[in-house]
Short mmCIF file of C-alpha atoms in Angstrom, two decimals:
data_model
loop_
_atom_site.label_atom_id
_atom_site.label_comp_id
_atom_site.label_asym_id
_atom_site.label_seq_id
_atom_site.Cartn_x
_atom_site.Cartn_y
_atom_site.Cartn_z
CA MET W 19 41.03 -187.29 -161.39
CA PRO W 20 44.78 -187.82 -160.49
CA HIS W 21 46.36 -185.78 -157.71
CA PRO W 22 48.28 -182.69 -158.86
CA ASN W 23 52.04 -182.28 -158.69
CA TYR W 24 53.60 -179.51 -156.60
CA HIS W 25 56.64 -177.48 -157.50
CA PHE W 26 58.22 -175.28 -154.77
CA TYR W 27 60.13 -172.23 -156.12
CA ILE W 28 61.96 -170.99 -153.02
CA PRO W 29 65.24 -169.35 -151.90
CA ASN W 30 68.45 -171.40 -151.67
CA TYR W 31 68.71 -173.44 -148.42
CA THR W 32 70.37 -171.66 -145.42
CA THR W 33 70.26 -172.33 -141.72
CA ILE W 34 70.26 -168.65 -140.65
CA SER W 35 66.70 -168.06 -141.84
CA ASN W 36 64.00 -170.03 -140.17
CA GLY W 37 61.58 -168.95 -142.85
CA ILE W 38 63.72 -170.55 -145.56
CA VAL W 39 64.17 -173.73 -143.54
CA ILE W 40 60.37 -173.98 -143.18
CA LEU W 41 59.89 -173.57 -146.90
CA TRP W 42 62.19 -176.54 -147.62
CA GLU W 43 60.61 -178.60 -144.83
CA ALA W 44 57.17 -177.76 -146.31
CA ALA W 45 58.20 -179.16 -149.66
CA TYR W 46 59.45 -182.33 -147.92
CA GLU W 47 56.23 -182.74 -145.97
CA PHE W 48 54.20 -182.28 -149.19
CA SER W 49 56.36 -184.93 -150.85
CA ASN W 50 55.09 -187.51 -148.40
CA HIS W 51 51.61 -187.11 -149.90
CA ARG W 52 52.07 -185.75 -153.45
CA PRO W 53 54.73 -185.68 -156.17
CA VAL W 54 56.94 -182.67 -155.34
CA SER W 55 59.92 -180.94 -157.00
CA ILE W 56 61.99 -177.94 -155.89
CA SER W 57 63.89 -175.23 -157.78
CA SER W 58 65.68 -172.50 -155.80
CA PHE W 59 67.19 -169.11 -156.35
CA HIS W 60 69.73 -166.86 -154.59
CA TYR W 61 68.09 -164.49 -152.15
CA GLY W 62 71.10 -162.93 -150.51
CA GLU W 63 71.58 -165.71 -147.97
CA LYS W 64 74.78 -167.38 -146.91
CA PHE W 65 75.31 -170.65 -148.77
CA CYS W 66 74.75 -173.81 -146.81
CA ALA W 67 74.84 -177.51 -147.80
CA VAL W 68 71.40 -178.87 -148.61
CA PRO W 69 70.38 -181.68 -146.35
CA GLU W 70 70.17 -185.14 -147.94
CA LYS W 71 66.40 -185.51 -147.52
CA TYR W 72 65.77 -182.41 -149.65
CA ARG W 73 68.31 -183.18 -152.43
CA LYS W 74 66.16 -185.80 -154.11
CA LEU W 75 63.41 -183.23 -154.61
CA ILE W 76 65.58 -180.72 -156.57
CA LYS W 77 64.33 -180.90 -160.15
CA PRO W 78 63.50 -178.41 -162.90
CA HIS W 79 59.88 -177.21 -163.14
CA GLU W 80 57.78 -179.23 -165.57
CA TYR W 81 55.14 -177.25 -167.31
CA HIS W 82 51.77 -179.03 -167.35
CA ASN W 83 48.23 -178.16 -166.38
CA ASN W 84 48.17 -180.43 -163.37
CA CYS W 85 51.07 -178.74 -161.48
CA ILE W 86 50.61 -176.30 -158.62
CA VAL W 87 53.49 -173.96 -158.15
CA VAL W 88 54.06 -172.77 -154.54
CA TYR W 89 55.72 -169.37 -154.20
CA PRO W 90 56.75 -167.74 -150.95
CA ASP W 91 55.76 -164.10 -150.40
CA CYS W 92 59.27 -162.85 -151.38
CA VAL W 93 58.55 -163.89 -155.05
CA ALA W 94 56.70 -161.21 -156.94
CA GLY W 95 54.20 -162.21 -159.67
CA ASN W 96 54.33 -165.58 -161.40
CA PRO W 97 57.82 -165.99 -162.87
CA LEU W 98 57.20 -169.66 -163.82
CA ASN W 99 53.95 -168.71 -165.66
CA SER W 100 52.08 -171.46 -163.92
CA ARG W 101 48.29 -171.85 -164.42
CA LEU W 102 47.84 -172.90 -160.79
CA VAL W 103 49.58 -170.88 -158.06
CA ALA W 104 49.52 -171.16 -154.24
CA ARG W 105 51.40 -168.51 -152.23
CA TYR W 106 52.86 -169.18 -148.75
CA LEU W 107 53.20 -166.03 -146.64
CA MET W 108 56.03 -166.25 -144.14
CA ALA W 109 55.94 -162.60 -142.85
CA LYS W 110 53.28 -159.94 -142.32
CA PRO W 111 52.86 -157.96 -145.55
CA PHE W 112 54.21 -154.38 -145.82
CA ILE W 113 56.76 -154.83 -143.07
CA LEU W 114 59.80 -156.16 -144.97
CA ASN W 115 59.38 -154.18 -148.22
CA ASN W 116 56.64 -151.63 -147.62
CA THR W 117 54.36 -153.28 -150.16
CA TRP W 118 51.71 -155.97 -150.19
CA PHE W 119 52.57 -159.21 -151.96
CA GLU W 120 51.81 -159.50 -155.67
CA TYR W 121 49.21 -162.17 -156.43
CA GLY W 122 47.00 -163.30 -159.30
CA GLN W 123 43.21 -163.43 -159.33
CA ASN W 124 42.92 -167.16 -158.93
CA GLU W 125 45.77 -167.80 -156.46
CA PHE W 126 45.35 -169.67 -153.21
CA VAL W 127 47.06 -167.76 -150.40
CA PHE W 128 47.88 -169.26 -147.02
CA ALA W 129 49.88 -168.04 -143.98
CA TYR W 130 52.58 -169.47 -141.70
CA SER W 131 50.87 -168.31 -138.48
CA ASN W 132 48.28 -166.05 -136.88
CA ALA W 133 51.06 -163.42 -136.48
CA VAL W 134 51.27 -163.21 -140.32
CA ASN W 135 47.52 -163.15 -140.89
CA SER W 136 44.93 -164.84 -138.68
CA ALA W 137 42.19 -164.69 -141.34
CA MET W 138 44.10 -166.76 -143.94
CA PRO W 139 44.27 -170.60 -144.01
CA GLN W 140 47.12 -171.63 -141.67
CA TYR W 141 50.07 -173.89 -142.23
CA ASN W 142 52.15 -173.57 -139.07
CA LEU W 143 54.86 -176.14 -139.75
CA ILE W 144 57.42 -176.81 -137.07
CA ASP W 145 61.08 -177.73 -137.90
CA PRO W 146 61.59 -181.15 -136.32
CA ASN W 147 65.32 -180.40 -135.81
CA LEU W 148 64.37 -178.06 -132.99
CA ILE W 149 64.23 -181.15 -130.78
CA THR W 150 68.04 -181.21 -130.81
CA LEU W 151 68.20 -177.91 -128.86
CA ARG W 152 67.55 -179.73 -125.59
CA LYS W 153 71.20 -180.96 -125.47
CA TYR W 154 72.35 -177.30 -124.92
CA LYS W 155 70.15 -176.86 -121.81
CA THR W 156 72.20 -176.17 -118.73
CA THR W 157 71.13 -176.01 -115.09
CA LYS W 158 73.76 -173.50 -114.08
CA LYS W 159 73.53 -170.22 -115.91
CA ASN W 160 75.90 -167.30 -115.91
CA ASN W 161 74.54 -163.91 -114.81
CA THR W 162 74.68 -162.77 -118.43
CA LEU W 163 72.29 -160.73 -120.52
CA CYS W 164 72.24 -161.88 -124.09
CA ILE W 165 71.00 -159.15 -126.48
CA TYR W 166 69.75 -160.01 -129.97
CA MET W 167 70.00 -157.35 -132.65
CA GLY W 168 68.61 -158.57 -135.96
CA LYS W 169 65.93 -156.96 -138.10
CA CYS W 170 65.27 -153.86 -135.96
CA ARG W 171 62.69 -151.10 -136.34
CA PHE W 172 63.65 -147.50 -136.01
CA GLY W 173 62.21 -145.49 -133.11
CA LEU W 174 62.60 -147.98 -130.27
CA ASN W 175 62.89 -146.77 -126.72
CA PHE W 176 66.18 -148.19 -125.33
CA LYS W 177 66.33 -145.95 -122.33
CA LYS W 178 63.65 -147.91 -120.46
CA TYR W 179 65.98 -150.96 -120.39
CA ILE W 180 68.95 -149.16 -118.86
CA SER W 181 67.85 -150.06 -115.29
CA LEU W 182 67.71 -153.75 -116.34
CA LEU W 183 71.44 -153.79 -116.97
CA ASP W 184 72.20 -153.46 -113.25
CA LYS W 185 70.82 -156.99 -112.65
CA PHE W 186 73.58 -158.59 -114.78
CA ASP W 187 77.40 -158.97 -114.62
CA GLU W 188 78.14 -159.75 -118.23
CA PHE W 189 76.68 -158.70 -121.60
CA VAL W 190 76.94 -160.16 -125.08
CA ILE W 191 75.29 -159.19 -128.33
CA ILE W 192 74.29 -161.73 -130.95
CA THR W 193 73.17 -160.97 -134.56
CA ARG W 194 72.13 -162.93 -137.63
CA THR W 195 75.80 -163.56 -138.46
CA ASN W 196 77.52 -163.49 -135.05
CA PRO W 197 78.23 -166.13 -133.89
CA SER W 198 78.52 -167.68 -137.35
CA LYS W 199 78.22 -171.20 -136.03
CA ARG W 200 74.84 -172.33 -134.67
CA GLU W 201 76.46 -174.43 -131.87
CA ILE W 202 78.23 -171.42 -130.46
CA LEU W 203 75.05 -169.37 -130.78
CA TYR W 204 72.91 -171.87 -128.88
CA GLU W 205 75.54 -172.30 -126.18
CA CYS W 206 75.68 -168.53 -125.70
CA ILE W 207 71.87 -168.28 -125.28
CA ALA W 208 71.63 -171.38 -123.10
CA ASN W 209 74.33 -170.06 -120.67
CA SER W 210 72.64 -166.68 -120.39
CA LYS W 211 70.04 -165.77 -117.83
CA LEU W 212 67.90 -163.72 -120.15
CA LEU W 213 67.61 -163.01 -123.94
CA LEU W 214 66.61 -159.42 -124.72
CA SER W 215 65.46 -159.30 -128.32
CA PHE W 216 64.99 -156.10 -130.29
CA ASP W 217 63.96 -158.14 -133.37
CA PRO W 218 60.21 -158.84 -133.14
CA LEU W 219 60.29 -161.12 -136.21
CA SER W 220 63.00 -163.67 -135.37
CA SER W 221 62.52 -167.32 -134.50
CA ILE W 222 65.53 -167.02 -132.18
CA CYS W 223 63.10 -165.93 -129.42
CA TYR W 224 61.20 -169.23 -129.62
CA GLU W 225 64.48 -171.20 -129.84
CA SER W 226 65.65 -169.42 -126.71
CA THR W 227 62.72 -170.80 -124.67
CA LEU W 228 63.66 -174.33 -125.92
CA LEU W 229 67.16 -173.71 -124.53
CA GLY W 230 65.76 -172.84 -121.12
CA THR W 231 66.38 -169.08 -121.38
CA PRO W 232 63.37 -166.72 -121.06
CA VAL W 233 62.90 -163.96 -123.62
CA LEU W 234 62.09 -160.29 -123.12
CA LEU W 235 60.72 -158.66 -126.28
CA GLY W 236 62.43 -155.26 -126.47
CA ASP W 237 60.06 -154.49 -129.37
CA SER W 238 56.64 -155.76 -128.34
CA VAL W 239 54.88 -154.66 -131.57
CA PHE W 240 53.58 -158.21 -132.05
CA GLU W 241 52.45 -158.70 -128.41
CA ALA W 242 48.77 -159.13 -129.33
CA GLU W 243 49.56 -161.55 -132.22
CA TYR W 244 51.96 -163.59 -130.09
CA LYS W 245 49.35 -163.91 -127.25
CA ASN W 246 46.97 -165.22 -129.92
CA TYR W 247 49.56 -167.43 -131.61
CA ASN W 248 48.82 -170.84 -133.05
CA TYR W 249 50.17 -172.46 -129.86
CA PRO W 250 51.25 -171.04 -126.50
CA LEU W 251 54.58 -169.22 -126.48
CA TYR W 252 55.88 -170.13 -123.06
CA GLY W 253 58.76 -167.99 -121.78
CA PHE W 254 57.83 -164.86 -123.80
CA ASN W 255 57.82 -161.69 -121.71
CA TYR W 256 56.78 -158.18 -122.82
CA SER W 257 57.81 -156.32 -119.64
CA ALA W 258 60.87 -156.64 -117.47
CA ASP W 259 58.62 -156.83 -114.43
CA GLU W 260 57.03 -160.08 -115.66
CA ILE W 261 60.28 -162.11 -115.62
CA ASP W 262 61.06 -164.62 -112.88
CA PHE W 263 64.70 -165.59 -113.38
CA TYR W 264 64.55 -168.41 -110.84
CA LYS W 265 61.74 -170.48 -112.34
CA ASP W 266 62.09 -172.51 -115.46
CA GLU W 267 58.70 -174.19 -115.63
CA PHE W 268 58.20 -172.48 -118.96
CA TYR W 269 61.00 -174.64 -120.48
CA TYR W 270 59.10 -177.87 -119.72
CA HIS W 271 55.86 -176.41 -121.07
CA ALA W 272 57.66 -175.19 -124.18
CA THR W 273 59.37 -178.54 -124.91
CA ASP W 274 56.11 -180.46 -124.34
CA CYS W 275 54.34 -178.05 -126.69
CA LEU W 276 57.10 -178.53 -129.24
CA ASP W 277 56.68 -182.34 -129.20
CA GLU W 278 52.94 -181.93 -129.66
CA GLN W 279 53.24 -179.55 -132.61
CA ILE W 280 55.83 -181.62 -134.32
CA SER W 281 53.50 -184.66 -134.05
CA LYS W 282 50.81 -182.61 -135.81
CA ASN W 283 53.04 -181.72 -138.86
CA THR W 284 51.55 -184.48 -140.98
CA ASP W 285 47.93 -183.58 -140.11
CA LYS W 286 48.66 -179.94 -140.80
CA THR W 287 50.15 -180.82 -144.24
CA ILE W 288 47.25 -183.01 -145.29
CA ASN W 289 44.83 -180.28 -144.14
CA ILE W 290 46.44 -177.49 -146.20
CA ILE W 291 46.78 -179.82 -149.26
CA ASN W 292 43.11 -180.54 -149.08
CA LYS W 293 42.22 -176.87 -148.88
CA ILE W 294 44.47 -175.94 -151.82
CA GLU W 295 43.06 -178.70 -154.05
CA SER W 296 39.48 -178.20 -152.95
CA ALA W 297 39.74 -174.53 -154.02
CA MET W 298 41.97 -174.76 -157.13
CA ILE W 299 41.41 -178.29 -158.58
CA TYR W 300 37.88 -179.43 -157.53
CA LYS W 301 36.39 -175.90 -157.20
CA LYS W 302 34.46 -177.00 -154.07
CA ASP W 303 35.58 -173.98 -151.98
CA MET W 304 35.95 -170.32 -152.82
CA LEU W 305 39.40 -168.80 -152.90
CA PRO W 306 40.04 -166.45 -149.98
CA ASP W 307 38.87 -162.84 -150.43
CA LEU W 308 42.06 -160.84 -149.91
CA TYR W 309 40.71 -157.32 -149.92
CA ASP W 310 39.74 -157.18 -146.24
CA MET W 311 43.03 -158.90 -145.34
CA LYS W 312 45.02 -156.27 -147.22
CA LEU W 313 43.13 -153.52 -145.46
CA SER W 314 43.81 -155.10 -142.03
CA ASP W 315 47.57 -155.47 -142.82
CA LEU W 316 47.76 -151.82 -144.09
CA ASN W 317 46.16 -150.65 -140.80
CA PHE W 318 48.68 -152.64 -138.76
CA PHE W 319 51.55 -151.24 -140.78
CA ASN W 320 50.37 -147.64 -140.40
CA ASP W 321 49.02 -147.65 -136.82
CA VAL W 322 51.08 -150.25 -135.00
CA TRP W 323 54.27 -150.68 -136.99
CA LYS W 324 54.38 -146.91 -137.59
CA CYS W 325 55.58 -147.34 -141.19
CA SER W 326 59.09 -147.90 -139.84
CA PRO W 327 61.82 -149.27 -142.17
CA ILE W 328 63.93 -152.22 -140.93
CA TYR W 329 67.67 -152.04 -140.22
CA ASN W 330 69.53 -155.31 -140.41
CA CYS W 331 72.20 -155.46 -137.68
CA THR W 332 75.03 -157.86 -138.43
CA THR W 333 78.31 -156.49 -137.05
CA LYS W 334 79.43 -154.34 -134.13
CA ASN W 335 79.82 -151.26 -136.43
CA SER W 336 76.34 -151.78 -137.89
CA ILE W 337 74.83 -151.89 -134.33
CA PHE W 338 76.54 -148.56 -133.56
CA ARG W 339 75.30 -147.07 -136.79
CA TYR W 340 71.78 -148.26 -136.01
CA HIS W 341 71.75 -146.55 -132.63
CA LEU W 342 73.23 -143.41 -134.12
CA ILE W 343 70.57 -143.26 -136.89
CA CYS W 344 67.85 -143.78 -134.29
CA ASN W 345 68.96 -141.16 -131.82
CA ARG W 346 71.25 -138.72 -133.70
CA PRO W 347 70.32 -138.83 -137.42
CA ILE W 348 71.86 -135.46 -138.30
CA LEU W 349 75.13 -136.48 -136.63
CA TYR W 350 75.07 -139.76 -138.55
CA VAL W 351 74.63 -138.00 -141.89
CA PHE W 352 77.53 -135.64 -141.07
CA LEU W 353 79.83 -138.49 -140.08
CA LEU W 354 78.83 -140.48 -143.16
CA GLN W 355 79.78 -137.60 -145.51
CA LEU W 356 82.98 -137.13 -143.57
CA PHE W 357 83.85 -140.79 -144.00
CA ARG W 358 83.09 -140.70 -147.71
CA PHE W 359 85.36 -137.62 -148.12
CA LYS W 360 88.16 -139.48 -146.33
CA LEU W 361 87.82 -142.48 -148.61
CA CYS W 362 87.95 -140.25 -151.72
CA PHE W 363 90.96 -138.38 -150.33
CA ILE W 364 92.86 -141.60 -149.59
CA SER W 365 92.03 -142.99 -153.05
CA ALA W 366 93.26 -139.78 -154.68
CA ILE W 367 96.57 -139.88 -152.75
CA LYS W 368 97.12 -143.57 -153.68
CA ALA W 369 96.46 -142.78 -157.37
CA ILE W 370 98.92 -139.86 -157.31
CA ILE W 371 101.57 -142.04 -155.66
CA PHE W 372 100.99 -144.85 -158.12
CA TYR W 373 101.19 -142.74 -161.21
CA PHE W 374 104.41 -140.96 -160.22
CA THR W 375 106.61 -143.82 -159.18
CA TRP W 376 109.68 -144.31 -161.34
CA SER W 377 108.74 -147.81 -162.45
CA ASN W 378 105.36 -146.64 -163.72
CA ILE W 379 106.84 -143.57 -165.46
CA LYS W 380 109.34 -145.83 -167.22
CA ARG W 381 106.58 -148.25 -168.32
CA MET W 382 104.44 -145.39 -169.64
CA MET W 383 107.43 -144.05 -171.59
CA LEU W 384 108.08 -147.41 -173.21
CA ILE W 385 104.43 -147.68 -174.20
CA TYR W 386 104.50 -144.13 -175.60
CA LEU W 387 107.60 -144.93 -177.65
CA GLY W 388 106.04 -148.05 -178.98
CA LEU W 389 108.55 -150.35 -177.26
CA SER W 390 105.84 -152.01 -175.13
CA ASN W 391 102.30 -153.21 -175.66
CA ASP W 392 101.06 -153.69 -172.05
CA ILE W 393 97.26 -153.86 -172.67
CA ILE W 394 96.46 -154.85 -169.02
CA TYR W 395 98.52 -151.99 -167.65
CA LEU W 396 96.84 -149.50 -169.97
CA ASN W 397 93.41 -150.66 -168.93
CA TYR W 398 94.42 -150.34 -165.29
CA ILE W 399 95.56 -146.76 -165.93
CA LYS W 400 92.16 -145.97 -167.48
CA ASN W 401 90.03 -147.61 -164.82
CA PRO W 402 91.99 -148.83 -161.75
CA GLY W 403 88.81 -149.55 -159.81
CA VAL W 404 87.90 -152.52 -162.02
CA PHE W 405 90.96 -154.44 -160.88
CA LYS W 406 90.32 -154.04 -157.11
CA ILE W 407 88.97 -157.56 -156.59
CA LYS W 408 89.35 -159.22 -153.12
CA ILE W 409 89.31 -163.04 -153.03
CA SER W 410 90.42 -165.50 -150.38
CA PRO W 411 93.99 -166.64 -151.01
CA ILE W 412 93.11 -170.24 -149.99
CA ASN W 413 89.96 -171.26 -151.84
CA CYS W 414 89.14 -168.27 -154.03
CA GLU W 415 85.78 -167.81 -152.37
CA PRO W 416 84.46 -164.43 -151.09
CA ILE W 417 86.09 -163.47 -147.82
CA ASP W 418 83.76 -163.97 -144.86
CA ASN W 419 84.29 -161.14 -142.29
CA SER W 420 81.79 -162.45 -139.79
CA SER W 421 83.06 -163.32 -136.37
CA SER W 422 82.73 -166.79 -134.90
CA ASP W 423 81.86 -165.50 -131.48
CA ALA W 424 79.18 -163.31 -129.85
CA ILE W 425 80.08 -159.66 -129.40
CA SER W 426 81.07 -158.92 -125.79
CA ILE W 427 80.23 -155.44 -124.54
CA LYS W 428 80.63 -153.54 -121.27
CA LYS W 429 77.74 -152.26 -119.16
CA GLN W 430 78.86 -148.63 -119.40
CA THR W 431 79.17 -148.86 -123.18
CA LEU W 432 75.61 -150.15 -123.41
CA LYS W 433 74.32 -147.44 -121.13
CA LYS W 434 75.95 -144.76 -123.27
CA LEU W 435 74.62 -146.43 -126.43
CA TRP W 436 71.08 -146.69 -125.15
CA ASN W 437 71.17 -143.16 -123.68
CA LEU W 438 72.42 -141.40 -126.83
#
């Protein structure tokens, strides 16, 4: 019986999401052993150029009985109507969207790591480009605390980290979009003495250890899962008392472990391909029973995660809003309504000024007397909001408001923010 083809239906390529990078790398690894094609869709990510090695795989899905479609967990159902479906879970269910993933009765489901689900078949692929992070390693670090605010839970205790601030002279905040360039991001982390991450889901924590900077998990909700990870996570700390700022042995352990895991990418790929085909094509193995896994994930979401929604911090204003929502929700709602009233008031004043200028009065009189047929102007009068389109004056692409640098912040400002 011939080997099946694989088609990966995944989000558009972007460098700011490690999960998406891994999905594209998985398709490439599969292509070294089976015929593979990729089709992608927009998932809210920032557009990036697709690396050359992936471009040859971009082809439309061909419908035939011997093709296995691989969906990530962000895809609901079976939009390509494939007979054979494998689903690759990149995040623990319930956490990102408060629901379990949708799957069919005969699907093969596998997970990225033990932190996603330790009972599922594992495909812990490592991005080989992480090797390049070593060039940013520096022996002389600034006495800087680098704080990462990404996908943050509500209800975190920031006050217990206020005393930690006194050990540092400078403070910077990085987010998913600031700095916008990866080179600046890695230099910022490499030059810092510690990365304090309030995002328990981000790969930036692992990348920090490969840059020689230890990590303190400000949200240690995954402490048990990370201690039981697929490989040791050197440089991860769950309490400020554990950190030794003057020893960097963890860096050498972390980089050695990285080399070892990358060397295993091929074996991991062959292993998961064999498991998928053994269950779906040759019917030698049973498909995983997902009921107990769903119950375990639901218990984690309720008892450990505390059913908390996620707030995505990107800018300085969004970070302030996040802290305000966490600590002063009533004040936040009041300020939000006040801001909306201000916008409505300003819009009304602008509309009144526009309608009653002499040039507009004259144009309206000419239209009324039948001496002008200004259709565009009439449509603007009826619905001015439709015409408020902002584009870049240079290349007509959406304006990117993200900063190219990390967000510098003073110690006293942080103390006030964390002590709201």
